[in-house]
CSV table of C-alpha atoms in Angstrom, one decimal:
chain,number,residue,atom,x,y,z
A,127,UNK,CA,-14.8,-4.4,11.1
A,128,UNK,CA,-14.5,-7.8,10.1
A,129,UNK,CA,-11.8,-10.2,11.8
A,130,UNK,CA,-10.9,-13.3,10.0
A,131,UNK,CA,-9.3,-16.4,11.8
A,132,UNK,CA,-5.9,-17.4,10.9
A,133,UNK,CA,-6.4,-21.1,10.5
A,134,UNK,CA,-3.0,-22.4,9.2
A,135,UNK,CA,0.6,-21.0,8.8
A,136,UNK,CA,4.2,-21.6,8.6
A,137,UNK,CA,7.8,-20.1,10.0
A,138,UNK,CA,11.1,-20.6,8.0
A,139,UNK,CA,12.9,-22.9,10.6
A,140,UNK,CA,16.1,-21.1,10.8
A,141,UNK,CA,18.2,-20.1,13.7
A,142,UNK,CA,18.9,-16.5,12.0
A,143,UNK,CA,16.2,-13.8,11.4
A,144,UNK,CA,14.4,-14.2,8.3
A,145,UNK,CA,12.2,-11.9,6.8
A,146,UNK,CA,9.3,-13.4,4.2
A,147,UNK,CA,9.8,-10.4,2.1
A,148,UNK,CA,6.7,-11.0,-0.5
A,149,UNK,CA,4.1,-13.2,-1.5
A,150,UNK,CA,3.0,-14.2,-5.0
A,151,UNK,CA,0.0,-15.3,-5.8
A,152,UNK,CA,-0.3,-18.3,-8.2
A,153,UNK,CA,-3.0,-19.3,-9.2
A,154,UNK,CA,-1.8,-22.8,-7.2
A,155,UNK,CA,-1.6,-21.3,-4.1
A,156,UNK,CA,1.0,-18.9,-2.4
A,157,UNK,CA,4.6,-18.4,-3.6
A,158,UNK,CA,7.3,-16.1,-1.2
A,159,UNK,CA,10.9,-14.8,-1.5
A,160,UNK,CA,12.4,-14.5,1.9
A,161,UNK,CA,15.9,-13.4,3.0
A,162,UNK,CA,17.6,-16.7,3.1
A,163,UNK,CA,17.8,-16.3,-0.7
A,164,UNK,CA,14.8,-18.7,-1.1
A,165,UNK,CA,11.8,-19.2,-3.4
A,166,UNK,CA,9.3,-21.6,-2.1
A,167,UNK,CA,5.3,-22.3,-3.1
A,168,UNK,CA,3.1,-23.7,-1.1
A,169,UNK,CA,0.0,-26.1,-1.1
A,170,UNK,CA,-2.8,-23.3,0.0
A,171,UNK,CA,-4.1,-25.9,2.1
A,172,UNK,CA,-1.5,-27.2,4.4
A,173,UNK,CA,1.1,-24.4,5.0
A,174,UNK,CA,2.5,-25.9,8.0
A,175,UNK,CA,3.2,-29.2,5.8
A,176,UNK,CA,6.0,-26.1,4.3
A,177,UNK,CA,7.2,-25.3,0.9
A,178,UNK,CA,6.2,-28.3,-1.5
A,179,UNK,CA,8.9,-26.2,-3.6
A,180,UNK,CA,11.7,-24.3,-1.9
A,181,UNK,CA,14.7,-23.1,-4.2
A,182,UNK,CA,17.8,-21.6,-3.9
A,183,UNK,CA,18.1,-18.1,-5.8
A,184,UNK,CA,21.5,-17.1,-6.7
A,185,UNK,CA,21.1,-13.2,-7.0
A,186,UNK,CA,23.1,-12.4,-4.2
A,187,UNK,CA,20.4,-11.0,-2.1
A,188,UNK,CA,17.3,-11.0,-3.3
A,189,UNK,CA,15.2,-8.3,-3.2
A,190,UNK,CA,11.8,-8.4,-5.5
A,191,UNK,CA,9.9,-11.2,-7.7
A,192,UNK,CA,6.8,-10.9,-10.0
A,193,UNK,CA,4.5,-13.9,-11.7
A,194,UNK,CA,5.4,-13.9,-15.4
A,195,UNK,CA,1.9,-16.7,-15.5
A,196,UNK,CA,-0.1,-17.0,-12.9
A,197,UNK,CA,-1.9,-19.9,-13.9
A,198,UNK,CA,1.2,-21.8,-15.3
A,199,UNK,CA,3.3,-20.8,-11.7
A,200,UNK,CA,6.0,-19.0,-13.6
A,201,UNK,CA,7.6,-16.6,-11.6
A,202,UNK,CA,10.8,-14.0,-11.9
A,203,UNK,CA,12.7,-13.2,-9.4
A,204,UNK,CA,15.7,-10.7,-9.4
A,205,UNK,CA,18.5,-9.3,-6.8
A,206,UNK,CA,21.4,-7.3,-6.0
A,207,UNK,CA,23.8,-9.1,-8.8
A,208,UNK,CA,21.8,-7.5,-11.5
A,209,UNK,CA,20.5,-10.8,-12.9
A,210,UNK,CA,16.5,-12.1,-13.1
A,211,UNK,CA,15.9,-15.6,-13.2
A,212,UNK,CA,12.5,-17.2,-14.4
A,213,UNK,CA,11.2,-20.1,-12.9
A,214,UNK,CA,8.5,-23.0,-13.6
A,215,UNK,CA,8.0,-24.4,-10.4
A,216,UNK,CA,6.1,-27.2,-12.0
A,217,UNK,CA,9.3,-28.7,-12.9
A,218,UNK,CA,11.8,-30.7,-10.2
A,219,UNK,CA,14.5,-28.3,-8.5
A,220,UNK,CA,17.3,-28.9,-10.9
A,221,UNK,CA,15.1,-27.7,-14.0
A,222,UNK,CA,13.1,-24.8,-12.4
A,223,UNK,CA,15.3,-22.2,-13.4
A,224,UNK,CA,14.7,-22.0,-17.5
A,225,UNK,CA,16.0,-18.5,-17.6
A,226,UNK,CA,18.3,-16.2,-16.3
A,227,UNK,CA,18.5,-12.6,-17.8
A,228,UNK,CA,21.4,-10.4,-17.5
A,229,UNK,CA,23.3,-7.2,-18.9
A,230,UNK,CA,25.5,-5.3,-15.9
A,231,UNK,CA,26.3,-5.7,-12.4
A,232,UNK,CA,23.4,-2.8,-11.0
A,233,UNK,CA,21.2,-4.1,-8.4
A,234,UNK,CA,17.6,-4.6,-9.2
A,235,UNK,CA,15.0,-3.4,-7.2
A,236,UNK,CA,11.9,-3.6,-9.1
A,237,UNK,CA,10.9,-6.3,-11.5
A,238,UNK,CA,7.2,-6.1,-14.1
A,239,UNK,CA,6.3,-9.4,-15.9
A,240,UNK,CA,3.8,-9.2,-18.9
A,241,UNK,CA,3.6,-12.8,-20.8
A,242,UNK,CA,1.2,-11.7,-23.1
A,243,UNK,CA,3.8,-9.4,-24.4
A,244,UNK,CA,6.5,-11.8,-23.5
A,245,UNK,CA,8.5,-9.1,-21.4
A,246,UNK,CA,10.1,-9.0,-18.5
A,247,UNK,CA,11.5,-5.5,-16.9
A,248,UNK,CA,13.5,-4.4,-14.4
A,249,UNK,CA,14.2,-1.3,-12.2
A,250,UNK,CA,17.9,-0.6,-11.3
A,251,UNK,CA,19.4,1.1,-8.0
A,252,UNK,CA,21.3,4.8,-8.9
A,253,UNK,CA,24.2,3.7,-9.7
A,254,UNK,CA,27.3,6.3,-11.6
A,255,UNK,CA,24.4,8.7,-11.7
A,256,UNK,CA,22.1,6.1,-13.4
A,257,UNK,CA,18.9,4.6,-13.1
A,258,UNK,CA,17.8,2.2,-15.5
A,259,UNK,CA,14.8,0.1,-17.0
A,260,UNK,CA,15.5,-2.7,-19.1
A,261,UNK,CA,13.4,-4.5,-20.6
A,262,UNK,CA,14.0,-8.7,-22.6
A,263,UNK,CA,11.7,-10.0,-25.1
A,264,UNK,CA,11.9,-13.7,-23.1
A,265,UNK,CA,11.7,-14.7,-26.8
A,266,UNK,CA,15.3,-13.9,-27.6
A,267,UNK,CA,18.7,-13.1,-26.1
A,268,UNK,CA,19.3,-12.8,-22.7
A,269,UNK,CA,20.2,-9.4,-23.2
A,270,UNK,CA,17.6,-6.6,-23.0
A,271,UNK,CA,16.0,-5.4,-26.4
A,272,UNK,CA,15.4,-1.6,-24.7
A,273,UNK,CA,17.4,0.2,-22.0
A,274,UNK,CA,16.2,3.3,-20.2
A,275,UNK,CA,19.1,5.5,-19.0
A,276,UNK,CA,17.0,8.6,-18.3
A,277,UNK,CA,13.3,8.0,-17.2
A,278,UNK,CA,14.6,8.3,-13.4
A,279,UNK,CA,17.0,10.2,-11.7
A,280,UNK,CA,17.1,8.2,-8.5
A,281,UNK,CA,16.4,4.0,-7.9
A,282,UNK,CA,13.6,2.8,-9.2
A,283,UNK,CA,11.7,0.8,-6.7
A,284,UNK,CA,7.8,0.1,-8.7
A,285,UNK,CA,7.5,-1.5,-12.5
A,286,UNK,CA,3.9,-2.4,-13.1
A,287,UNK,CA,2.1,-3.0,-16.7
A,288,UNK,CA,-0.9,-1.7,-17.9
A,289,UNK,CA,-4.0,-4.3,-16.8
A,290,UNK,CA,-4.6,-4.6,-20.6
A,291,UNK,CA,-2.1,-2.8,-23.1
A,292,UNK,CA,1.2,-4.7,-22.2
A,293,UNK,CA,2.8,-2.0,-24.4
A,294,UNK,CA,2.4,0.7,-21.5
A,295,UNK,CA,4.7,0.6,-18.4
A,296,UNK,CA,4.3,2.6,-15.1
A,297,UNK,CA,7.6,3.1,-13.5
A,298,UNK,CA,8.3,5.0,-10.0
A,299,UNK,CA,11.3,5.9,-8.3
A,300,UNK,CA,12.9,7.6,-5.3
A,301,UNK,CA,12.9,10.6,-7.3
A,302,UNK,CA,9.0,11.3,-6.6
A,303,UNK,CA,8.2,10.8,-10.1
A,304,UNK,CA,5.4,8.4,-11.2
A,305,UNK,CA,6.1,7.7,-15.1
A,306,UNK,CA,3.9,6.5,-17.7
A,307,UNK,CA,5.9,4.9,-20.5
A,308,UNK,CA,5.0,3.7,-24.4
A,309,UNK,CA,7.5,1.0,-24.5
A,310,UNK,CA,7.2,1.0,-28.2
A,311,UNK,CA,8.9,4.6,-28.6
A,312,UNK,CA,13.0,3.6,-28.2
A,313,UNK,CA,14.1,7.3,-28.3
A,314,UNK,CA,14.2,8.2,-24.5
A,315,UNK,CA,13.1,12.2,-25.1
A,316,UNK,CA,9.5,10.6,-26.3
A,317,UNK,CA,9.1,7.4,-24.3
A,318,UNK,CA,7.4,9.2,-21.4
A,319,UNK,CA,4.1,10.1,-22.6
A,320,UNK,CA,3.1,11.1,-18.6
A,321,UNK,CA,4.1,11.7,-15.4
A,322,UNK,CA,2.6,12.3,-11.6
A,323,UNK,CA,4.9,14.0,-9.5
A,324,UNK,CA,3.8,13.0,-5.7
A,325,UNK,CA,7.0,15.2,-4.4
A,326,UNK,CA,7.9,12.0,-2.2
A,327,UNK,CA,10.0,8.5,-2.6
A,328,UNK,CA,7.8,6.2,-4.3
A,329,UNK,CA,7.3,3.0,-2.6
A,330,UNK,CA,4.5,1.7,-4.4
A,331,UNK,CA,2.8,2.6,-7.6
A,332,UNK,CA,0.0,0.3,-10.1
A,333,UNK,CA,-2.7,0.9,-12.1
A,334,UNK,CA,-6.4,0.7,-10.8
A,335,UNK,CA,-7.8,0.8,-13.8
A,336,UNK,CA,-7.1,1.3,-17.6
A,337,UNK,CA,-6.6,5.2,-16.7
A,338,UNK,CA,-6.3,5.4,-13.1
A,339,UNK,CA,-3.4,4.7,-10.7
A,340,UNK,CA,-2.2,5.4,-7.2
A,341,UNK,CA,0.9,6.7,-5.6
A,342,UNK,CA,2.5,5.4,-2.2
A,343,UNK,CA,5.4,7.5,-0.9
A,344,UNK,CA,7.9,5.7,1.5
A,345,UNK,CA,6.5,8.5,4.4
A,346,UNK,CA,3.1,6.7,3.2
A,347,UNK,CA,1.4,9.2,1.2
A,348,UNK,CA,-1.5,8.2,-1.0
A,349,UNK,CA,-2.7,10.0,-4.1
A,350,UNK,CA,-4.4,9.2,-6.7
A,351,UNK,CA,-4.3,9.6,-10.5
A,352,UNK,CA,-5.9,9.9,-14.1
A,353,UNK,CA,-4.1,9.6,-17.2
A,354,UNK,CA,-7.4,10.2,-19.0
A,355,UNK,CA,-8.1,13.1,-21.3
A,356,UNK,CA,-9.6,16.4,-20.2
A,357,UNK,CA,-8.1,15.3,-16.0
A,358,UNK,CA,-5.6,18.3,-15.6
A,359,UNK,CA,-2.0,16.9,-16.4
A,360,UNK,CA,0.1,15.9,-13.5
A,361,UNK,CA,-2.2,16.6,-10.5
A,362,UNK,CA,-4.0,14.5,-8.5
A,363,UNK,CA,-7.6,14.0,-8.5
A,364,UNK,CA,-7.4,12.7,-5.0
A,365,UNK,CA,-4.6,13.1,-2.4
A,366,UNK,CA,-5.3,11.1,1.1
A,367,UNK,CA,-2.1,12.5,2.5
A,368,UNK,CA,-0.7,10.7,5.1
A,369,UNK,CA,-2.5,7.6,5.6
A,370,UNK,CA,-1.2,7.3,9.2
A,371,UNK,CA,-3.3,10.0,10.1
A,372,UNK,CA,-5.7,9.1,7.8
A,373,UNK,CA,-6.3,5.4,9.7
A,374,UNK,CA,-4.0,6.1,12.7
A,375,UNK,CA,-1.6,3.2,11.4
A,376,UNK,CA,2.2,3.1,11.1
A,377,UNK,CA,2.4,1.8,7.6
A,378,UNK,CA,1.1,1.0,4.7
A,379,UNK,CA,2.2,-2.5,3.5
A,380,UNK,CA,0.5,-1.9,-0.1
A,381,UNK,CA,-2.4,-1.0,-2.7
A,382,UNK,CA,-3.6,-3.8,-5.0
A,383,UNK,CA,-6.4,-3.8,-7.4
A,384,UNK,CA,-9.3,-5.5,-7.5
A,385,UNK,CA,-9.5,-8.4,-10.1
A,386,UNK,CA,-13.4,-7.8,-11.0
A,387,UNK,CA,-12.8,-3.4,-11.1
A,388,UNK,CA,-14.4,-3.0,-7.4
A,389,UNK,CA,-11.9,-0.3,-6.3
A,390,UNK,CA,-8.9,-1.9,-4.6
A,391,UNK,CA,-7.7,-3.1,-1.5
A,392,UNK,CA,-5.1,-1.4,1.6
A,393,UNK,CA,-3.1,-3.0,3.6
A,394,UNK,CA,-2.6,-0.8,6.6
A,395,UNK,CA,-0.6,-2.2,10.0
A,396,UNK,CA,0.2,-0.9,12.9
A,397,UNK,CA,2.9,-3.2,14.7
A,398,UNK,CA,2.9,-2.1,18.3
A,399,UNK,CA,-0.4,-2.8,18.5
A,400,UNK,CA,-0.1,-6.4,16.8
A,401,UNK,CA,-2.5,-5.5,14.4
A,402,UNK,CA,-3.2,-5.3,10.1
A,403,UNK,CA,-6.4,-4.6,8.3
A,404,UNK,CA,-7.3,-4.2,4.9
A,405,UNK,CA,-9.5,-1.2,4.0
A,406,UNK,CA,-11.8,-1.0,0.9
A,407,UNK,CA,-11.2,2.1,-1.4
A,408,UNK,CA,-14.2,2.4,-3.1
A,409,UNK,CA,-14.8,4.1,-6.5
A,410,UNK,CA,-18.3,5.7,-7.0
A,411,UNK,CA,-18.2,9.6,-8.2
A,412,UNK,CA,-14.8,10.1,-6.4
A,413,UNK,CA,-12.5,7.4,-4.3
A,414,UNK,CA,-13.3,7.0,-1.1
A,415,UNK,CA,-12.3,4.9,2.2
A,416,UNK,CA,-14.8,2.6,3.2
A,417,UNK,CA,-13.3,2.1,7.0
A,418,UNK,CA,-16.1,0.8,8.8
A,419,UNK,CA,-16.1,-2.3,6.4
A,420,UNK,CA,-12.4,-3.1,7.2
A,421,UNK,CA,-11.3,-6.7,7.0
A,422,UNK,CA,-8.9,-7.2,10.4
A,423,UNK,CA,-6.3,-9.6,11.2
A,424,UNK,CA,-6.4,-10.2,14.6
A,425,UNK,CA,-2.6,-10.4,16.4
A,426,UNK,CA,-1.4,-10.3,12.4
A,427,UNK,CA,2.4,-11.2,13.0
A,428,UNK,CA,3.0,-10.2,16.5
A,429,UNK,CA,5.0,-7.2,16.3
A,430,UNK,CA,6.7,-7.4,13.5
A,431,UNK,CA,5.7,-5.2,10.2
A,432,UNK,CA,3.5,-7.4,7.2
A,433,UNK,CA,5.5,-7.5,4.2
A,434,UNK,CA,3.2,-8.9,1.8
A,435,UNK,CA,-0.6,-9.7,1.9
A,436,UNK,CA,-2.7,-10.9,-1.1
A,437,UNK,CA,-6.5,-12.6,-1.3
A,438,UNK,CA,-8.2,-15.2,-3.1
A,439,UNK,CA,-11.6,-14.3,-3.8
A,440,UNK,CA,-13.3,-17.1,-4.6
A,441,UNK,CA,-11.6,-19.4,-1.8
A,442,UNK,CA,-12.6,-16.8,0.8
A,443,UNK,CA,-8.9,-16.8,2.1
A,444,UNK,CA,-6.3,-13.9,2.9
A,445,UNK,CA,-2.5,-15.0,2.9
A,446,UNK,CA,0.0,-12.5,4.9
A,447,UNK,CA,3.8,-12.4,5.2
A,448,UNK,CA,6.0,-11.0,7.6
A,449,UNK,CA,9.0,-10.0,8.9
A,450,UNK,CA,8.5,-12.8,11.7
A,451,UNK,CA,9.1,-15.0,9.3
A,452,UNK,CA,5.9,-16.6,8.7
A,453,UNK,CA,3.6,-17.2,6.5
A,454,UNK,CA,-0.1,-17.5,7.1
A,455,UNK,CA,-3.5,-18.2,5.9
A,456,UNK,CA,-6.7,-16.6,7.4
A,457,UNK,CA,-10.3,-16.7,6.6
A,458,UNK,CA,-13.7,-15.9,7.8
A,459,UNK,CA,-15.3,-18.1,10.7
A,460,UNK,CA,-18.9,-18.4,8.8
């Protein structure tokens, strides 16, 4: 195990409970939505300086946000209202919000940004026996060019693109279903060209790679996935099972990707012990959990669960958000 030091963070100074619900990871530094309705970036450098950007969002409650560009700190952010907004945070408060997206009043719960195909999509909540994914072309209306009524029978709580065909959507649901989606076909009976059933609520769900992805249930389930040809439709070419039992934690915050293709990283924590570590899953002639390699963040955030974690590679630094309401920063001592 390796611990890292946590050399810089910062609380929301509120009297209430507020919960840093995610992290986004411009290329900048760190942005987070919290529950005080707020959007704020930081300076990667001097967190306890606070948000060099903090905005209202006006979605109700807030409850997911994606970068649309990274590298030009452009992010969406969506709620229970039914409306995304898109922000440049390089522009003063009164101008950030250059967007706002909209068709009915069904709460969003999952959000996919993809600017080199200049879309933006959302996952609804169940409402009238109704799921939906809609899906703007930022390019035109603020209505949605496509509108999936039938993908999901239950909410849809993950929306991620494929790493390099921004045609191809993954979408997952309460439903158990993990759905792989041509977003070129309009006629709902032949948008799905695949689907992973993990028999569980989806709580996460991404692409590894351009044929692989992975599957997080709610109850924390891990399996894995190929879309490629000659892997046997639907099952899963790994299944970890219960990762609690699997790493003896309580929860699994999420799965992301490595940038360079070098397997991906989980976030596992385990609040009544104060503790969160990120575990290497390795990909060689099957996935496996490199354990004894783990990256640990020592006391994490107290007690309370880690939202959101993400890294930057090249700085050498792990950012981590909780439900303390902090934000921090942590990196190797050498």
């Amino acid at each position: 195990m390796f611990p890292l030091t946590c050399i810089d963070g910062y609380k929301v100074p509120v009297r209430e409970e507020v919960y840093v619900l995610d992290i986004i990871p411009l290329t900048s530094g760190p942005a987070t939505i919290s529950s005080n309705q707020k959007l704020s970036a930081f300076n990667p450098t001097n967190l306890r300086g606070g948000p060099i950007i903090d905005l209202v969002t006006h979605h109700g409650n807030i409850t997911c946000a994606r970068g649309f560009d990274l590298a030009n700190s452009v992010v969406c952010t969506a709620g229970e209202d039914g409306s995304v907004s898109m922000w440049d945070l390089r522009q003063d408060a009164p101008n950030a919000e250059v967007a706002r997206l909209t068709d009915d009043q069904v709460p969003i719960l999952s959000l996919a940004c993809s600017s080199t195909g200049f879309s933006v999509v959302a996952g609804t909540e169940l409402q009238n026996h109704q799921a939906s994914i809609l899906i703007w072309d930022v390019r035109s209306t603020p209505k949605p060019k496509l509108h999936y009524k039938e993908v999901h029978s239950d909410d849809v709580t993950e929306l991620n693109f494929h790493p390099s065909d921004p045609n191809i959507l993954l979408s997952g649901s309460t439903d158990g279903l993990v759905n792989i989606c041509d977003t070129r076909i309009t006629d709902e009976d032949e948008v799905v060209i695949q689907t992973f059933n993990l028999d569980s609520s989806i709580h996460h769900a991404a692409f590894l790679n351009d044929t692989e992805v992975f599957a997080l249930s709610h109850d924390e389930r891990l399996a894995l996935y190929d879309m490629a040809e000659g892997c046997e439709k639907g099952s899963a070419t790994t299944d970890f099972g219960d990762m609690r039992t699997v790493l003896g934690c309580q929860y699994i915050a999420n799965v992301f990707a490595k940038a360079n293709g070098a397997g991906a990283v989980i976030g596992a924590g385990a609040h009544d012990q104060e503790a969160f570590e990120m575990i290497h899953l390795t990909k060689g002639e099957g996935w496996n959990l490199d354990k004894a390699n783990s990256v640990v963040l020592p006391g994490a955030h107290s007690s309370e669960i880690v939202r959101s974690f993400c890294f930057y590679d090249e700085a050498r630094m792990v950012f981590s958000a909780g439900e303390d309401g902090y934000i921090k920063a942590w990196r190797p001592n050498a």
